[in-house]
Short mmCIF file of C-alpha atoms in Angstrom, two decimals:
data_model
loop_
_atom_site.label_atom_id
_atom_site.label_comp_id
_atom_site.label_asym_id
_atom_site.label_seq_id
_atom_site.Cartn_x
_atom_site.Cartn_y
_atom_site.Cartn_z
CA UNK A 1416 25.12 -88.63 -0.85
CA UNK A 1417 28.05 -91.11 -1.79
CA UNK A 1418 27.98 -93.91 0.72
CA UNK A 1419 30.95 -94.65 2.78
CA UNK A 1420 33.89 -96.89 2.81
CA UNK A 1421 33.42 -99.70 5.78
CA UNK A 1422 37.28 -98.93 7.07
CA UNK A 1423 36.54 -95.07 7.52
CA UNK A 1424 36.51 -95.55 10.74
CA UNK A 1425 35.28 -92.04 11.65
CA UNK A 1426 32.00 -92.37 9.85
CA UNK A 1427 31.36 -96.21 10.94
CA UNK A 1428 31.96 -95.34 14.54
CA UNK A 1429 29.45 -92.08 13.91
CA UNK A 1430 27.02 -94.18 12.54
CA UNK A 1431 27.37 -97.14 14.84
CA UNK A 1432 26.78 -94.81 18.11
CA UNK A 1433 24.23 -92.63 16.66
CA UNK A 1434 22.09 -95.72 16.28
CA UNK A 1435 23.03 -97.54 19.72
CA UNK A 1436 25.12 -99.75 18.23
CA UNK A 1437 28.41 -101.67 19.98
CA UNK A 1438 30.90 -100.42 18.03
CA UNK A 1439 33.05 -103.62 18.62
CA UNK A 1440 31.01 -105.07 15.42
CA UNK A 1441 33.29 -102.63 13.72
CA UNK A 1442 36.70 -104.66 13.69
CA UNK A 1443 35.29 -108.23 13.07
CA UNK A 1444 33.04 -106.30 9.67
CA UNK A 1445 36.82 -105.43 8.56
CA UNK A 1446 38.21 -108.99 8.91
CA UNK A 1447 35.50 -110.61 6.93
CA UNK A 1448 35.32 -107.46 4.56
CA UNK A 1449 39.56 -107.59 3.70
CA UNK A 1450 39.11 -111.19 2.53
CA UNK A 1451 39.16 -111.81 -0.46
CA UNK A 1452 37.12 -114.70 -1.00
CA UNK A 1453 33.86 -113.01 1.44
CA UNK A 1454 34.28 -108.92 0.63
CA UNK A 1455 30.40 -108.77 1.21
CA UNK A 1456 28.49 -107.04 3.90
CA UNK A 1457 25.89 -109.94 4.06
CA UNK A 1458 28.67 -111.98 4.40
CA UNK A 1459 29.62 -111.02 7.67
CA UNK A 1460 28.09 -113.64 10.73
CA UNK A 1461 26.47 -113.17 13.85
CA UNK A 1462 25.57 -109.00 13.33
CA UNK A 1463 22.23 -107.73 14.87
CA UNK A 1464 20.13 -107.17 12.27
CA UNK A 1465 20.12 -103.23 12.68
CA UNK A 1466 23.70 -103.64 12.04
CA UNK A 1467 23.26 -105.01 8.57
CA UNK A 1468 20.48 -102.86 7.85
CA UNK A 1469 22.85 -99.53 8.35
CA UNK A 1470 25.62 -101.18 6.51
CA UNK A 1471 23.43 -101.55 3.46
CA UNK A 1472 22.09 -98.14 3.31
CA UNK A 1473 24.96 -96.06 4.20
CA UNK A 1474 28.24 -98.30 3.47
CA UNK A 1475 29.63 -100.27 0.92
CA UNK A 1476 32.71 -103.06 1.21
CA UNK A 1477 35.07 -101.25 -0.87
CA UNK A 1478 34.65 -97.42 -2.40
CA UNK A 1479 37.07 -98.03 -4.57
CA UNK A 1480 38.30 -100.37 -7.91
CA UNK A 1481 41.10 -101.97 -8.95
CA UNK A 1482 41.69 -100.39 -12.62
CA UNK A 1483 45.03 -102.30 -13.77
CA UNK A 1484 48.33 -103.63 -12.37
CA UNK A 1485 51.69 -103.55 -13.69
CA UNK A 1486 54.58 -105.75 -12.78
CA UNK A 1487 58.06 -104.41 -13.05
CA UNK A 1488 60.38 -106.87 -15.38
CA UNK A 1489 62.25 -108.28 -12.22
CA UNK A 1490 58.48 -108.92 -11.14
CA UNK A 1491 59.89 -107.19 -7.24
CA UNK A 1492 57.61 -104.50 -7.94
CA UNK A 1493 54.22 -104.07 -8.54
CA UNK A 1494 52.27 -100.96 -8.88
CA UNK A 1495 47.99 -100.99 -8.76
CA UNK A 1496 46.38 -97.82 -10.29
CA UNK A 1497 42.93 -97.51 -8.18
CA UNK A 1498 40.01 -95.59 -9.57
CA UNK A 1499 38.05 -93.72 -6.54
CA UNK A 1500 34.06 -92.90 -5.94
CA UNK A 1501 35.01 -89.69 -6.96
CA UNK A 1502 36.75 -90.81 -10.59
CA UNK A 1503 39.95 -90.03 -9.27
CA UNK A 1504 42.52 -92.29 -9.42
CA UNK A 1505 45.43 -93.05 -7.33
CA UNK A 1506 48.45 -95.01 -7.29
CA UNK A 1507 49.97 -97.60 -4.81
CA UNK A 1508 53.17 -99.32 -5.03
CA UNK A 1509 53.65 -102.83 -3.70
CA UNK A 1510 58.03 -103.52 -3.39
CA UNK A 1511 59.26 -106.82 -2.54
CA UNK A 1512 62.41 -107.68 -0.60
CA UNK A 1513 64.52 -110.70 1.04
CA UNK A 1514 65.96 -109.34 4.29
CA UNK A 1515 68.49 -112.17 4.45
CA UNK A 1516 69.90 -110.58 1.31
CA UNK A 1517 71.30 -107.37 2.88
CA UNK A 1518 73.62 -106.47 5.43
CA UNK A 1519 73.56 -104.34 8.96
CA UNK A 1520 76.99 -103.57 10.53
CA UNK A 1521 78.50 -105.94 7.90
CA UNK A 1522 76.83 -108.88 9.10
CA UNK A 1523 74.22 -110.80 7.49
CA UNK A 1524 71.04 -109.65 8.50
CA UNK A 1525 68.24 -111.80 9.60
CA UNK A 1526 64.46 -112.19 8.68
CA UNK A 1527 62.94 -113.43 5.68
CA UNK A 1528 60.59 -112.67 2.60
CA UNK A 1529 58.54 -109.44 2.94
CA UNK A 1530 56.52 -107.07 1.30
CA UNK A 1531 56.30 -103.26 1.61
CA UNK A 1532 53.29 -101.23 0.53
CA UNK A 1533 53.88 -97.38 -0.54
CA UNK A 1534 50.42 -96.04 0.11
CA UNK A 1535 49.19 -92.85 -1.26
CA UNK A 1536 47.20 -89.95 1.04
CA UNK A 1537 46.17 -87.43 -1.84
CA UNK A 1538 45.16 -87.25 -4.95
CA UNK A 1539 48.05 -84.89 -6.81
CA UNK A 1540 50.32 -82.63 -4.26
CA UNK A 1541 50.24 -79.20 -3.74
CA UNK A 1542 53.82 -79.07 -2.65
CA UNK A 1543 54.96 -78.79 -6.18
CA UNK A 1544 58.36 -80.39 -6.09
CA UNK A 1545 60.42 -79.82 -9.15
CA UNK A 1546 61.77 -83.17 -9.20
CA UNK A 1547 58.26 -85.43 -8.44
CA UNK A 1548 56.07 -86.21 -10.87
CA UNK A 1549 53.39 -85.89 -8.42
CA UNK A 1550 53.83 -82.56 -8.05
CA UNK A 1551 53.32 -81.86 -11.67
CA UNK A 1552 50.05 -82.75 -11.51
CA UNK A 1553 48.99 -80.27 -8.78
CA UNK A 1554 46.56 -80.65 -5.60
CA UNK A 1555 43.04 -82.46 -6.62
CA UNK A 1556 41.90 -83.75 -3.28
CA UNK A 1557 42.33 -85.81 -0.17
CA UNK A 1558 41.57 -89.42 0.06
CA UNK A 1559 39.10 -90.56 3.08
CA UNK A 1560 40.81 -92.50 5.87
CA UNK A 1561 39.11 -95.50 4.42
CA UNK A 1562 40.69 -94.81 0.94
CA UNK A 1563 44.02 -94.95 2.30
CA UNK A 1564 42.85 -98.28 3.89
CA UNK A 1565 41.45 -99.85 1.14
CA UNK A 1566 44.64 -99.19 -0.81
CA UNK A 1567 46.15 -102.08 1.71
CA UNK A 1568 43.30 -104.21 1.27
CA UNK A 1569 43.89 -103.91 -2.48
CA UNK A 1570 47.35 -104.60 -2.25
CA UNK A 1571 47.35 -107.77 0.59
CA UNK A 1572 45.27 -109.98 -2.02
CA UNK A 1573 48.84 -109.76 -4.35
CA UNK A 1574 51.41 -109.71 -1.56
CA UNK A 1575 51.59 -110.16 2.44
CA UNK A 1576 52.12 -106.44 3.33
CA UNK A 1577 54.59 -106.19 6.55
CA UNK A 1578 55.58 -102.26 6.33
CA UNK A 1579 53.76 -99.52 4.90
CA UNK A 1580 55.14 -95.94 4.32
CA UNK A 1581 53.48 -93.28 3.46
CA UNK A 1582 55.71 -91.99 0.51
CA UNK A 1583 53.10 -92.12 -2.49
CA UNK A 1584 51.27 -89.73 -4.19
CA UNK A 1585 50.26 -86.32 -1.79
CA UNK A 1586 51.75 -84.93 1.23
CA UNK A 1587 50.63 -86.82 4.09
CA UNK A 1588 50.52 -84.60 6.86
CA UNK A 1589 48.65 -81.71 5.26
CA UNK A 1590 45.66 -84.46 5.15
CA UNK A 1591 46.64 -85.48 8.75
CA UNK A 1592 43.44 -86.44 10.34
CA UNK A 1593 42.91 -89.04 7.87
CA UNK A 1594 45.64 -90.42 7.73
CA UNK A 1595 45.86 -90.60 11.32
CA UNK A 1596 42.88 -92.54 11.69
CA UNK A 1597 44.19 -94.85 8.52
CA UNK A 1598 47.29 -95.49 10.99
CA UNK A 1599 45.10 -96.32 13.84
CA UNK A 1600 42.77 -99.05 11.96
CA UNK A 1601 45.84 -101.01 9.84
CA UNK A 1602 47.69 -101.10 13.65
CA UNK A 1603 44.40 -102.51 14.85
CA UNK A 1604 42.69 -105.87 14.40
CA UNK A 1605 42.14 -107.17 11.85
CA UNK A 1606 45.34 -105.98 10.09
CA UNK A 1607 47.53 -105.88 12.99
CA UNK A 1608 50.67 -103.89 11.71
CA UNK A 1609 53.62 -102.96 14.18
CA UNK A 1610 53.86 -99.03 14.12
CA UNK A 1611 57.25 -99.31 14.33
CA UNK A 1612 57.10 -100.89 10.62
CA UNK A 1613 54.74 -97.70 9.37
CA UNK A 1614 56.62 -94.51 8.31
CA UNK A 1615 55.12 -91.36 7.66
CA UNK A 1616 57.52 -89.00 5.32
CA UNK A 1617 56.47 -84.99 5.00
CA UNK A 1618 58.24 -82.33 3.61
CA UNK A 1619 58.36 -80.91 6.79
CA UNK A 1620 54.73 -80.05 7.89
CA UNK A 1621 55.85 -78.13 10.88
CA UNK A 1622 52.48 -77.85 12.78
CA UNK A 1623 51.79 -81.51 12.35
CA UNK A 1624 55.01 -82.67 13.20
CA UNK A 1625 54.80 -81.14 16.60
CA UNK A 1626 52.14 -83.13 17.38
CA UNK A 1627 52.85 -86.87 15.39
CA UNK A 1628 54.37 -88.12 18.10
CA UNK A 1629 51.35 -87.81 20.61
CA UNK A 1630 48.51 -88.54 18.43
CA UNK A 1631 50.73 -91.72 16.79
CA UNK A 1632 53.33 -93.00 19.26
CA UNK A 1633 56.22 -95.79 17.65
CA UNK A 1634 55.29 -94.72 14.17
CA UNK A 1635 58.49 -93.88 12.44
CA UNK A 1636 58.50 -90.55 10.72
CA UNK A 1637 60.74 -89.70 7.66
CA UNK A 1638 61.32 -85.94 6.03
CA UNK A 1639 62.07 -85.05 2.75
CA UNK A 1640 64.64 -83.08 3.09
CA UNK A 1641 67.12 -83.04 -0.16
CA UNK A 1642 69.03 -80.41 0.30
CA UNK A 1643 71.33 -78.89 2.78
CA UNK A 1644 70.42 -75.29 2.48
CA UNK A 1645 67.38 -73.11 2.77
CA UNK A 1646 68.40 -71.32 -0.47
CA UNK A 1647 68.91 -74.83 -2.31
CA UNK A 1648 65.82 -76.40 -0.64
CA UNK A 1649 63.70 -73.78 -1.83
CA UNK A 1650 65.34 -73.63 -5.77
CA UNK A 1651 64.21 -77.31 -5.70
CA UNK A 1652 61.19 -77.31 -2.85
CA UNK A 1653 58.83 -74.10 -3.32
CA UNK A 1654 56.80 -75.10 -0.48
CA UNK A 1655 60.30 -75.05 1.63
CA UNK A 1656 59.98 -71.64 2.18
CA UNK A 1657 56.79 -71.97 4.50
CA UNK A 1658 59.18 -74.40 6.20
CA UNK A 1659 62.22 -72.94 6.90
CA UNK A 1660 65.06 -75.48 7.50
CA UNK A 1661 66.10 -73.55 10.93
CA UNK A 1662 62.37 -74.04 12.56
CA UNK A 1663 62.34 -76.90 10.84
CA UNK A 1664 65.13 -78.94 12.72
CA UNK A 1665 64.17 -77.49 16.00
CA UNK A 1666 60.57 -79.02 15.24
CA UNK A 1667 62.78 -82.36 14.94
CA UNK A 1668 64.90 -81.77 17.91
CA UNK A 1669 61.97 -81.30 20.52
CA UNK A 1670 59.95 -84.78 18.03
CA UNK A 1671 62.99 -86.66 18.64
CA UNK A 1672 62.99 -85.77 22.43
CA UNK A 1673 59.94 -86.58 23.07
CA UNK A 1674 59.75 -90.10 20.64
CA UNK A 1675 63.21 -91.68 21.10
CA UNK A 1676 63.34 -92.12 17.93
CA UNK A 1677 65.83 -91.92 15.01
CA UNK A 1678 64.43 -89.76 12.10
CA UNK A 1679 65.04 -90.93 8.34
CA UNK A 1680 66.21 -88.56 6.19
CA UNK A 1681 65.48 -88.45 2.60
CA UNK A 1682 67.49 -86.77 0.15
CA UNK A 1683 67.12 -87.00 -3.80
CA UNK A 1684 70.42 -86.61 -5.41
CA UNK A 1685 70.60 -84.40 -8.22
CA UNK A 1686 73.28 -83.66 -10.64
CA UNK A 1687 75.34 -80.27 -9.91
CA UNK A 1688 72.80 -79.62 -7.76
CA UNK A 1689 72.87 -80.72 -3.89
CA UNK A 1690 75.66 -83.66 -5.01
CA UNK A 1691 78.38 -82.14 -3.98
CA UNK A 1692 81.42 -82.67 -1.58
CA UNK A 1693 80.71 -79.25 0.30
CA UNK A 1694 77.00 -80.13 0.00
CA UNK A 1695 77.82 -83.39 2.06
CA UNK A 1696 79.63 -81.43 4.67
CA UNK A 1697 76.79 -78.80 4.93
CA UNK A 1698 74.44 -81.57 5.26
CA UNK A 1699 76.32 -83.49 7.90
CA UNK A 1700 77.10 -80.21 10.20
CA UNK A 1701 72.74 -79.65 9.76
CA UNK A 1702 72.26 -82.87 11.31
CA UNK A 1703 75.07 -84.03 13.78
CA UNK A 1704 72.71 -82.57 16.63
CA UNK A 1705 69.96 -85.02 15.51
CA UNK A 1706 69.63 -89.15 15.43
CA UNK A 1707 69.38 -89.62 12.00
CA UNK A 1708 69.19 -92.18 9.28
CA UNK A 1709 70.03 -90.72 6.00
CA UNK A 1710 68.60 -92.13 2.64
CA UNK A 1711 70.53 -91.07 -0.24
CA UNK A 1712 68.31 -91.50 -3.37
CA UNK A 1713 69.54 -91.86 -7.07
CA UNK A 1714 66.53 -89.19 -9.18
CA UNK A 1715 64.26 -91.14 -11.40
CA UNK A 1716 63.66 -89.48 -14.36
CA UNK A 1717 60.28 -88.05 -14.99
CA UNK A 1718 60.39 -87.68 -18.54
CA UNK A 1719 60.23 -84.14 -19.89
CA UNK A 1720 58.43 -82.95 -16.55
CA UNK A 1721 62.23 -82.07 -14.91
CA UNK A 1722 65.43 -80.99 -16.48
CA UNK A 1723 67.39 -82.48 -13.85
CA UNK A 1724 69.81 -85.22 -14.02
CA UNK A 1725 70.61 -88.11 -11.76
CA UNK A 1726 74.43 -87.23 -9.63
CA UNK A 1727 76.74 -90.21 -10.92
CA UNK A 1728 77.46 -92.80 -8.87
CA UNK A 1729 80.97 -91.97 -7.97
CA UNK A 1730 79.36 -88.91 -6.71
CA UNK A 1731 76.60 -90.69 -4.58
CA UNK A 1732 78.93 -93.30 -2.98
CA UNK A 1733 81.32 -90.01 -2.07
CA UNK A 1734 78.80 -88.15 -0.72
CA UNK A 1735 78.10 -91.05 1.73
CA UNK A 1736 81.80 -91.81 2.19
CA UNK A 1737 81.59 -88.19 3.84
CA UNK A 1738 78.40 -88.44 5.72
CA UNK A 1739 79.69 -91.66 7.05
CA UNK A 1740 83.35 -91.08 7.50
CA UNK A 1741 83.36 -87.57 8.77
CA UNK A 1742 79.84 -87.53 10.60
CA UNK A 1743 79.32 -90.72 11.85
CA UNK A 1744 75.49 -90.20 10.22
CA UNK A 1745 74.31 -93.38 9.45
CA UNK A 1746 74.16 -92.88 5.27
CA UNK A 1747 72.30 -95.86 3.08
CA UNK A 1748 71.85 -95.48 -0.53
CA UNK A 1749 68.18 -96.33 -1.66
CA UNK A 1750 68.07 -99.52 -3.67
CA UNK A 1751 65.94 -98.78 -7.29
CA UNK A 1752 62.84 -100.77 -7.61
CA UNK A 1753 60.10 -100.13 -10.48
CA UNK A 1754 61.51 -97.47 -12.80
CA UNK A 1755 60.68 -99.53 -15.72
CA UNK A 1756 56.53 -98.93 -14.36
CA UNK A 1757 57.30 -95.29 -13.31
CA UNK A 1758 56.81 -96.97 -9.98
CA UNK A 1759 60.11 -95.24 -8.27
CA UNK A 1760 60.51 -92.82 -6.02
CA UNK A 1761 59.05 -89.81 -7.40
CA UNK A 1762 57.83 -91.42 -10.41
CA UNK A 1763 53.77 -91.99 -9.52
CA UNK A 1764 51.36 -89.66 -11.60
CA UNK A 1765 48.36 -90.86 -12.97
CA UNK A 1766 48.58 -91.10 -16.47
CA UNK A 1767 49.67 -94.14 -17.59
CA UNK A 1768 47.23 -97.04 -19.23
CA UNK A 1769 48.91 -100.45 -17.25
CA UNK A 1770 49.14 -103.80 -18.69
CA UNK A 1771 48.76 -106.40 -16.33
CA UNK A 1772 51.62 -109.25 -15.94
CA UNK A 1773 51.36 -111.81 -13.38
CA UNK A 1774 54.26 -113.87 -12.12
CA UNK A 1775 56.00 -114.92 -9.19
CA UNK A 1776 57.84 -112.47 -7.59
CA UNK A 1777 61.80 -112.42 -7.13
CA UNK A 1778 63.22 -110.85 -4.15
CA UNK A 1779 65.74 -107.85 -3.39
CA UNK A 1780 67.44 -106.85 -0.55
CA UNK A 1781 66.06 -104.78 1.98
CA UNK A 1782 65.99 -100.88 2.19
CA UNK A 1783 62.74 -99.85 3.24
CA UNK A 1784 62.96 -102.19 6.46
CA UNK A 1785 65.93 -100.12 8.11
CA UNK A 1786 66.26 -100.85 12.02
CA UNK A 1787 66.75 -97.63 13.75
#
């Protein structure tokens, strides 16, 4: 039997009470283990010494390997290709940003230097998306709650990660358990993250939406919506018709009752397809009945996986003009980082052999980060 990553947190607390264990060992294992310069288990001070013995023979620091990095040319991206127990591999996308660069309300906004880590909960997607690369590749598996971790752990020894978002590879609520339990040990000690800087984006996982809110209160939740339309969102979205867009907004009425929360919207603008002015107005009359954020989102393209085009940009900044203007729906337009790695939205499928260049890192303004 494989052993076990130290931050699944299911199988160390198991483990820890089976054998009479405190578990409160658990969290102080993890700080010493997500150092860099100590990642061993003997490393770890003042454990009992059944403690160390378990650790040994059923865990290991770190299941998985770094396998290469690649640094986008404006060095504010960087994107780590992981290789699991399994031989899998995954992606994870590390995007940095200066706050004090961007705007809210048309003032300057404040903050600082930050980094935001797009984590990845599967290995391929079985939602099949026409215009993800991910997709293409089809469902292989789901990553362990301490995979999902680890992919942080990986990632904080390039950057200091403030916000994570679960918009990688795989659809995060149809592995929802784990990535659950990821949630609750990176808002935990040692790492410490705000949930209200963790976002969670789904295609619309109906089931699991109805019960985010109560199993992870403050986290922000985003859906991939991209399209105004049942009969467009299912051209573009097979899995869309298991998730009709009717049941689908009441599922985000009664979320956003219950969580006081704005929801972010994410919608992929394609050429002739969704792009247009009446497709603006369909979208804003969907949503008026919801607190939204919309995220307008150029298409990166995947090569010869998708025959779709990018909308222009006249057509991109007129589409918010509407959504704006006419709506009063808070409309940003999503700020390209890492095309040049295939580390864009969209853009992560394993099958690319990475070069890696180190540098300093310049800094963007912020879109991940939106206050809502």
């Amino acid at each position: 039997m494989a052993v076990r990553s130290v931050f699944d947190v299911g199988a160390m607390t198991r483990e820890f009470e089976n054998a009479g264990i405190d578990t409160h060992f658990i969290a102080s294992i993890w700080h010493v283990i997500q150092n860099p310069t100590n990642p061993s288990l003997d490393g770890v001070p003042s454990l009992p010494s059944k403690v160390y013995e378990l650790l040994r023979s059923k865990f290991t620091p770190l299941t998985s390997s770094l396998t290469s990095v690649a640094e986008s040319m404006d060095l504010s991206t960087t994107k780590l290709l992981i290789r699991l127990q399994n031989g899998a591999s995954v992606e994870t996308v590390i995007m940095r940003y200066d706050t004090r660069l961007g705007k809210y309300d048309g003032q300057p906004r404040p903050g600082g230097q930050r980094s935001t880590l797009c984590v990845s909960s599967q290995v391929g997607c079985k939602m099949g998306c026409k215009f993800c690369a991910t997709g293409s590749m089809g469902f292989k598996s789901n990553l362990s709650s301490g995979e999902i971790v680890e992919q942080l752990v990986h990632a904080s020894r390039f950057s200091r990660i403030r916000n994570v978002v679960f918009m990688g590879m795989g659809e995060p609520l149809n592995n929802y358990s784990a990535v659950v339990k990821a949630i609750q040990v990176m808002t935990g000690y040692p790492f410490q993250l705000s949930p209200k800087r963790i976002t969670v984006s789904t295609v619309g996982i109906i089931h699991a939406i109805n019960k985010l809110q109560d199993d992870l209160p403050n986290v922000n939740l985003a859906v991939s919506l991209h399209a105004p339309s049942q009969e467009i969102r299912t051209q573009i979205m097979p899995a869309g018709r298991a998730f009709p867009i009717e049941k689908l907004m009441d599922a985000l009425l009664a979320y956003q009752k219950k969580s006081e929360q704005s929801i972010f919207i994410e919608y992929i603008m394609l050429d002739g397809v969704n792009d247009q002015e009446q497709h603006a107005h369909q979208l804003g009359k969907l949503l008026q009945v919801l607190k939204v954020v919309i995220n307008l989102i150029p298409f990166n393209p995947i090569g010869g996986l998708s025959s779709y085009k990018s909308s222009t940009e006249e057509n991109v900044i007129s589409f918010q003009k509407i959504l704006r203007g006419m709506y009063n729906i808070r409309t940003t337009i999503r700020q390209q980082m890492g095309q040049d790695i295939s580390g864009a939205c969209g853009q992560l499928v394993v099958n690319l052999s990475e070069q890696r260049s180190v540098g300093s890192a310049s800094l963007l303004s912020d879109i991940e980060d939106i206050c809502i």
